[in-house]
mmCIF file of C-alpha atoms in Angstrom:
data_model
loop_
_atom_site.group_PDB
_atom_site.id
_atom_site.type_symbol
_atom_site.label_atom_id
_atom_site.label_comp_id
_atom_site.label_asym_id
_atom_site.label_seq_id
_atom_site.Cartn_x
_atom_site.Cartn_y
_atom_site.Cartn_z
ATOM 1 C CA MET A 1 88.038 265.346 88.836
ATOM 2 C CA GLU A 2 90.909 262.863 89.272
ATOM 3 C CA LEU A 3 93.827 262.983 86.857
ATOM 4 C CA ALA A 4 97.064 261.139 86.268
ATOM 5 C CA PRO A 5 100.534 262.648 86.915
ATOM 6 C CA CYS A 6 102.335 265.141 84.659
ATOM 7 C CA ALA A 7 99.891 267.946 85.322
ATOM 8 C CA LYS A 8 101.986 270.395 83.333
ATOM 9 C CA THR A 9 100.668 269.004 80.072
ATOM 10 C CA VAL A 10 97.136 269.485 81.357
ATOM 11 C CA LEU A 11 97.653 272.984 82.714
ATOM 12 C CA LYS A 12 99.048 274.085 79.343
ATOM 13 C CA GLN A 13 95.802 273.069 77.652
ATOM 14 C CA LEU A 14 93.442 274.871 80.026
ATOM 15 C CA PRO A 15 94.098 278.453 78.829
ATOM 16 C CA LYS A 16 93.073 277.318 75.334
ATOM 17 C CA ALA A 17 89.607 276.543 76.663
ATOM 18 C CA GLY A 18 89.128 280.120 77.887
ATOM 19 C CA GLY A 19 87.230 281.202 80.995
ATOM 20 C CA VAL A 20 89.542 279.327 83.407
ATOM 21 C CA LYS A 21 90.473 281.713 86.226
ATOM 22 C CA GLN A 22 92.616 279.411 88.386
ATOM 23 C CA ALA A 23 93.990 275.861 88.201
ATOM 24 C CA GLU A 24 95.824 274.079 91.040
ATOM 25 C CA TRP A 25 97.270 270.575 91.005
ATOM 26 C CA ASP A 26 97.685 268.552 94.213
ATOM 27 C CA VAL A 27 100.540 266.078 93.759
ATOM 28 C CA ASP A 28 99.595 263.895 96.737
ATOM 29 C CA SER A 29 95.895 263.512 96.015
ATOM 30 C CA LYS A 30 96.339 263.860 92.241
ATOM 31 C CA LEU A 31 93.381 266.207 92.108
ATOM 32 C CA LEU A 32 92.993 269.217 89.864
ATOM 33 C CA THR A 33 91.003 272.111 91.319
ATOM 34 C CA LEU A 34 89.580 274.565 88.812
ATOM 35 C CA VAL A 35 87.944 277.952 89.155
ATOM 36 C CA PHE A 36 86.185 278.961 85.942
ATOM 37 C CA ASN A 37 83.353 281.136 84.685
ATOM 38 C CA PRO A 38 80.457 278.942 83.450
ATOM 39 C CA SER A 39 79.208 281.761 81.230
ATOM 40 C CA GLU A 40 82.480 281.756 79.279
ATOM 41 C CA VAL A 41 83.362 278.070 79.152
ATOM 42 C CA SER A 42 81.567 274.800 79.850
ATOM 43 C CA LEU A 43 82.811 271.871 81.902
ATOM 44 C CA VAL A 44 82.586 269.664 78.815
ATOM 45 C CA LYS A 45 84.965 271.929 76.914
ATOM 46 C CA ILE A 46 87.461 271.854 79.780
ATOM 47 C CA GLN A 47 87.269 268.065 79.901
ATOM 48 C CA ASN A 48 87.866 267.881 76.150
ATOM 49 C CA ARG A 49 91.030 269.973 76.504
ATOM 50 C CA ILE A 50 92.289 267.661 79.267
ATOM 51 C CA VAL A 51 91.616 264.587 77.119
ATOM 52 C CA ALA A 52 93.348 266.313 74.188
ATOM 53 C CA ALA A 53 96.469 266.575 76.383
ATOM 54 C CA GLY A 54 96.571 262.769 76.606
ATOM 55 C CA HIS A 55 94.915 262.169 79.997
ATOM 56 C CA ASP A 56 91.892 259.969 80.574
ATOM 57 C CA LEU A 57 88.774 261.043 82.434
ATOM 58 C CA GLU A 58 85.783 259.086 83.587
ATOM 59 C CA GLY A 59 83.863 258.155 80.453
ATOM 60 C CA LYS A 60 86.451 259.772 78.165
ATOM 61 C CA LYS A 61 89.646 258.189 76.922
ATOM 62 C CA ALA A 62 92.529 260.006 75.270
ATOM 63 C CA LYS A 63 93.669 258.958 71.815
ATOM 64 C CA GLU A 64 96.353 256.287 71.805
ATOM 65 C CA LEU A 65 98.727 258.285 69.614
ATOM 66 C CA VAL A 66 98.504 261.359 71.865
ATOM 67 C CA TYR A 67 98.951 259.242 74.999
ATOM 68 C CA ASN A 68 102.025 257.476 73.585
ATOM 69 C CA GLU A 69 103.695 260.820 72.842
ATOM 70 C CA LEU A 70 103.650 261.735 76.550
ATOM 71 C CA PRO A 71 106.871 261.305 78.567
ATOM 72 C CA GLU A 72 107.437 257.837 79.999
ATOM 73 C CA CYS A 73 106.639 259.060 83.503
ATOM 74 C CA CYS A 74 103.176 260.105 82.321
ATOM 75 C CA HIS A 75 102.191 256.630 81.103
ATOM 76 C CA TYR A 76 99.718 255.793 83.852
ATOM 77 C CA ARG A 77 97.579 253.130 82.188
ATOM 78 C CA GLU A 78 97.953 249.657 83.635
ATOM 79 C CA PRO A 79 99.609 247.224 81.215
ATOM 80 C CA ILE A 80 97.699 244.094 80.255
ATOM 81 C CA THR A 81 99.174 241.082 82.050
ATOM 82 C CA ALA A 82 99.812 237.758 80.328
ATOM 83 C CA GLU A 83 97.019 236.109 82.331
ATOM 84 C CA HIS A 84 94.545 238.820 81.367
ATOM 85 C CA ASP A 85 95.690 238.660 77.756
ATOM 86 C CA GLN A 86 95.121 234.900 77.529
ATOM 87 C CA SER A 87 91.658 235.111 79.044
ATOM 88 C CA GLY A 88 90.447 238.022 76.967
ATOM 89 C CA ASN A 89 92.485 237.733 73.783
ATOM 90 C CA GLN A 90 89.710 236.126 71.758
ATOM 91 C CA GLY A 91 87.168 238.857 72.400
ATOM 92 C CA LEU A 92 89.762 241.565 71.747
ATOM 93 C CA SER A 93 90.797 240.154 68.378
ATOM 94 C CA GLN A 94 87.225 239.846 67.184
ATOM 95 C CA TYR A 95 86.107 243.378 68.030
ATOM 96 C CA GLN A 96 89.302 245.344 68.373
ATOM 97 C CA THR A 97 89.320 249.118 67.857
ATOM 98 C CA ILE A 98 91.927 250.278 65.374
ATOM 99 C CA ARG A 99 93.063 253.873 65.849
ATOM 100 C CA GLY A 100 95.181 255.781 63.408
ATOM 101 C CA ILE A 101 96.173 259.082 61.871
ATOM 102 C CA VAL A 102 96.446 259.996 58.183
ATOM 103 C CA LEU A 103 99.046 262.600 57.188
ATOM 104 C CA GLU A 104 100.512 264.255 54.120
ATOM 105 C CA ALA A 105 104.069 265.521 53.666
ATOM 106 C CA ASP A 106 104.551 268.967 52.122
ATOM 107 C CA ASN A 107 107.543 270.160 50.105
ATOM 108 C CA LYS A 108 109.385 271.130 53.304
ATOM 109 C CA GLY A 109 108.979 267.671 54.843
ATOM 110 C CA LYS A 110 106.357 268.809 57.344
ATOM 111 C CA PHE A 111 103.484 266.436 58.086
ATOM 112 C CA ASN A 112 99.948 267.814 57.988
ATOM 113 C CA PRO A 113 96.727 265.959 58.914
ATOM 114 C CA LEU A 114 94.209 265.107 56.193
ATOM 115 C CA LEU A 115 90.543 265.821 56.842
ATOM 116 C CA ASN A 116 87.903 263.354 55.555
ATOM 117 C CA ALA A 117 90.392 260.720 54.407
ATOM 118 C CA SER A 118 88.649 257.335 54.070
ATOM 119 C CA ALA A 119 89.544 254.159 55.957
ATOM 120 C CA VAL A 120 87.513 251.231 54.581
ATOM 121 C CA TRP A 121 87.798 247.473 55.065
ATOM 122 C CA LEU A 122 88.538 245.985 51.637
ATOM 123 C CA GLY A 123 85.553 244.325 49.982
ATOM 124 C CA THR A 124 83.035 245.282 52.684
ATOM 125 C CA GLY A 125 82.312 248.970 52.147
ATOM 126 C CA LYS A 126 82.450 249.485 55.923
ATOM 127 C CA GLY A 127 84.611 252.391 56.926
ATOM 128 C CA VAL A 128 85.059 255.775 58.548
ATOM 129 C CA THR A 129 86.589 259.155 57.729
ATOM 130 C CA THR A 130 89.227 261.142 59.571
ATOM 131 C CA ASP A 131 88.474 264.196 61.701
ATOM 132 C CA SER A 132 90.052 267.642 61.425
ATOM 133 C CA LEU A 133 93.208 266.352 63.147
ATOM 134 C CA GLY A 134 93.530 263.365 60.804
ATOM 135 C CA TYR A 135 92.497 260.789 63.430
ATOM 136 C CA PHE A 136 90.113 257.891 62.892
ATOM 137 C CA GLU A 137 88.791 254.901 64.844
ATOM 138 C CA ILE A 138 87.410 251.775 63.200
ATOM 139 C CA THR A 139 86.273 248.431 64.612
ATOM 140 C CA HIS A 140 88.143 245.289 63.560
ATOM 141 C CA ASN A 141 85.919 242.208 63.741
ATOM 142 C CA GLY A 142 88.766 239.766 63.125
ATOM 143 C CA THR A 143 87.724 238.707 59.607
ATOM 144 C CA ASP A 144 88.551 241.798 57.555
ATOM 145 C CA ASN A 145 92.336 242.132 57.590
ATOM 146 C CA ARG A 146 93.002 244.607 54.782
ATOM 147 C CA LEU A 147 92.296 248.277 55.454
ATOM 148 C CA VAL A 148 92.284 250.689 52.501
ATOM 149 C CA ILE A 149 93.279 254.304 53.221
ATOM 150 C CA SER A 150 92.362 256.714 50.422
ATOM 151 C CA TYR A 151 92.179 260.444 49.794
ATOM 152 C CA THR A 152 91.512 262.493 46.678
ATOM 153 C CA GLY A 153 94.735 263.279 44.829
ATOM 154 C CA TYR A 154 96.778 260.601 46.623
ATOM 155 C CA LYS A 155 97.543 256.939 46.006
ATOM 156 C CA SER A 156 95.399 254.527 47.989
ATOM 157 C CA ASP A 157 97.293 252.541 50.611
ATOM 158 C CA THR A 158 96.209 249.013 51.562
ATOM 159 C CA ILE A 159 97.387 247.888 55.009
ATOM 160 C CA THR A 160 97.197 244.332 56.332
ATOM 161 C CA VAL A 161 96.046 244.510 59.954
ATOM 162 C CA THR A 162 97.265 241.646 62.167
ATOM 163 C CA ASN A 163 98.225 242.337 65.782
ATOM 164 C CA ILE A 164 98.293 246.121 65.643
ATOM 165 C CA ASN A 165 95.823 248.626 67.002
ATOM 166 C CA GLU A 166 97.548 251.878 66.015
ATOM 167 C CA LEU A 167 98.356 253.131 62.542
ATOM 168 C CA LYS A 168 100.242 256.099 61.155
ATOM 169 C CA VAL A 169 99.745 256.537 57.421
ATOM 170 C CA VAL A 170 101.572 259.082 55.259
ATOM 171 C CA MET A 171 99.850 259.402 51.899
ATOM 172 C CA ALA A 172 101.882 259.561 48.684
ATOM 173 C CA SER A 173 100.927 261.914 45.871
ATOM 174 C CA ASN A 174 99.006 260.212 43.080
ATOM 175 C CA SER A 175 100.496 262.202 40.233
ATOM 176 C CA GLN A 176 102.716 265.179 39.584
ATOM 177 C CA LEU A 177 102.340 267.460 36.593
ATOM 178 C CA ARG A 178 105.632 268.081 34.795
ATOM 179 C CA GLY A 179 104.151 270.728 32.541
ATOM 180 C CA VAL A 180 100.947 272.117 31.131
ATOM 181 C CA THR A 181 100.454 272.883 27.448
ATOM 182 C CA VAL A 182 97.718 275.386 26.647
ATOM 183 C CA THR A 183 96.375 275.451 23.099
ATOM 184 C CA ASN A 184 93.986 277.983 21.659
ATOM 185 C CA SER A 185 92.094 278.393 18.411
ATOM 186 C CA THR A 186 89.972 281.209 17.053
ATOM 187 C CA ARG A 187 87.398 281.481 14.323
ATOM 188 C CA SER A 188 88.461 282.751 10.943
ATOM 189 C CA SER A 189 86.210 285.777 11.435
ATOM 190 C CA TYR A 190 85.170 287.204 14.787
ATOM 191 C CA ILE A 191 84.300 290.368 16.714
ATOM 192 C CA SER A 192 87.235 291.592 18.785
ATOM 193 C CA THR A 193 86.499 292.038 22.497
ATOM 194 C CA ILE A 194 89.937 293.481 23.257
ATOM 195 C CA SER A 195 89.837 296.651 21.194
ATOM 196 C CA PRO A 196 87.862 299.601 22.656
ATOM 197 C CA ILE A 197 86.415 300.105 19.166
ATOM 198 C CA ARG A 198 84.083 297.359 17.985
ATOM 199 C CA THR A 199 86.055 295.684 15.244
ATOM 200 C CA GLU A 200 85.385 292.653 13.075
ATOM 201 C CA VAL A 201 88.597 290.734 12.552
ATOM 202 C CA MET A 202 89.131 288.660 9.410
ATOM 203 C CA THR A 203 92.113 286.336 9.613
ATOM 204 C CA SER A 204 94.109 284.874 6.758
ATOM 205 C CA ARG A 205 92.116 281.655 7.054
ATOM 206 C CA GLU A 206 88.972 283.577 6.116
ATOM 207 C CA LEU A 207 90.641 285.052 3.031
ATOM 208 C CA LEU A 208 91.938 281.644 1.933
ATOM 209 C CA LYS A 209 88.489 280.059 1.913
ATOM 210 C CA ALA A 210 87.827 281.218 -1.659
ATOM 211 C CA ALA A 211 90.058 280.357 -4.608
ATOM 212 C CA CYS A 212 90.811 283.828 -5.915
ATOM 213 C CA CYS A 213 93.209 285.764 -8.010
ATOM 214 C CA ASN A 214 92.983 289.133 -6.279
ATOM 215 C CA LEU A 215 92.118 290.629 -2.925
ATOM 216 C CA SER A 216 88.574 291.654 -3.816
ATOM 217 C CA GLU A 217 87.555 288.089 -4.604
ATOM 218 C CA SER A 218 88.877 286.928 -1.237
ATOM 219 C CA PHE A 219 86.000 288.717 0.499
ATOM 220 C CA GLU A 220 83.310 286.739 -1.324
ATOM 221 C CA THR A 221 83.004 284.237 1.569
ATOM 222 C CA ASN A 222 82.136 286.991 4.030
ATOM 223 C CA PRO A 223 78.456 288.022 3.869
ATOM 224 C CA SER A 224 79.125 291.457 5.343
ATOM 225 C CA VAL A 225 81.528 292.464 2.557
ATOM 226 C CA ASP A 226 80.298 293.036 -0.994
ATOM 227 C CA VAL A 227 82.507 293.322 -4.052
ATOM 228 C CA SER A 228 81.004 294.942 -7.151
ATOM 229 C CA TYR A 229 82.370 296.206 -10.466
ATOM 230 C CA ASN A 230 82.924 299.939 -10.427
ATOM 231 C CA ASP A 231 83.893 300.230 -14.093
ATOM 232 C CA ALA A 232 83.107 297.538 -16.659
ATOM 233 C CA VAL A 233 85.706 298.881 -19.095
ATOM 234 C CA THR A 234 88.671 298.951 -16.756
ATOM 235 C CA GLY A 235 87.428 296.078 -14.597
ATOM 236 C CA SER A 236 87.983 297.990 -11.366
ATOM 237 C CA LYS A 237 85.994 296.802 -8.393
ATOM 238 C CA GLN A 238 84.558 298.492 -5.342
ATOM 239 C CA ILE A 239 84.513 296.863 -1.903
ATOM 240 C CA GLN A 240 81.446 297.718 0.165
ATOM 241 C CA LEU A 241 80.622 296.863 3.765
ATOM 242 C CA LEU A 242 76.936 295.966 4.226
ATOM 243 C CA GLY A 243 76.112 297.658 0.923
ATOM 244 C CA LEU A 244 77.700 300.951 1.936
ATOM 245 C CA SER A 245 81.056 302.434 1.162
ATOM 246 C CA GLY A 246 83.210 305.167 2.552
ATOM 247 C CA ASN A 247 81.663 307.397 5.204
ATOM 248 C CA TYR A 248 78.268 305.704 4.877
ATOM 249 C CA THR A 249 79.434 302.344 6.154
ATOM 250 C CA GLN A 250 77.093 300.932 8.809
ATOM 251 C CA LEU A 251 78.377 298.625 11.525
ATOM 252 C CA THR A 252 75.927 296.101 12.973
ATOM 253 C CA VAL A 253 76.121 293.023 15.159
ATOM 254 C CA GLU A 254 73.341 290.506 14.489
ATOM 255 C CA ASN A 255 71.446 293.165 12.503
ATOM 256 C CA LEU A 256 71.659 295.632 15.410
ATOM 257 C CA PRO A 257 73.684 298.885 15.311
ATOM 258 C CA GLY A 258 77.166 298.281 16.692
#
């Protein structure tokens, strides 16, 4: 397994894979010798950790953004010469791979990757979503130049792609709530669910429904309260609940004992 220089960045990633017993780097041959337990870790997982450190392997290429963050001495890829660029520029511009990362900034100014953010070419519907680290790769065919980056709760960002193949997008919040007003309304008559004793509550709105001159007439709108004359001479009235008064009052909810 042949690797580029700066083996320290690679060796730091290997313990994260688990199962690696020994790792030795030969500076002259640029070979990494590993001793690992196949029952604990697979070769594919080890290779993925090496690629995650920014080093290419056969058939696997590290992400551009991770590779560019390596020290200058670790940049081992051969630069494209002017002659090579002129001969292959047309094919590259037509089917170029655009790589990028989508981030959000928290209140402390720290950048965090966004999972499943969308990157879509405007007007085509062709696009991809970001992985758990916020990275994405999308093919640029040379005709679609505007790339729309969007994520729920953030403002969409439209980027004009010309001669770039790497993007770093920091999403801006779509809206910020300055305050929340909570309003509540209750019925004029209801059964209280707060009191440990089942209680029917009649508010002032219930009493004001009927145009009355005294308290007894205010209960005429409530079917559970009856007002009857107790003495025709004096005009005194008796208030009864469900036809009963005093100790014989029966409490029911939907015609069932309360």
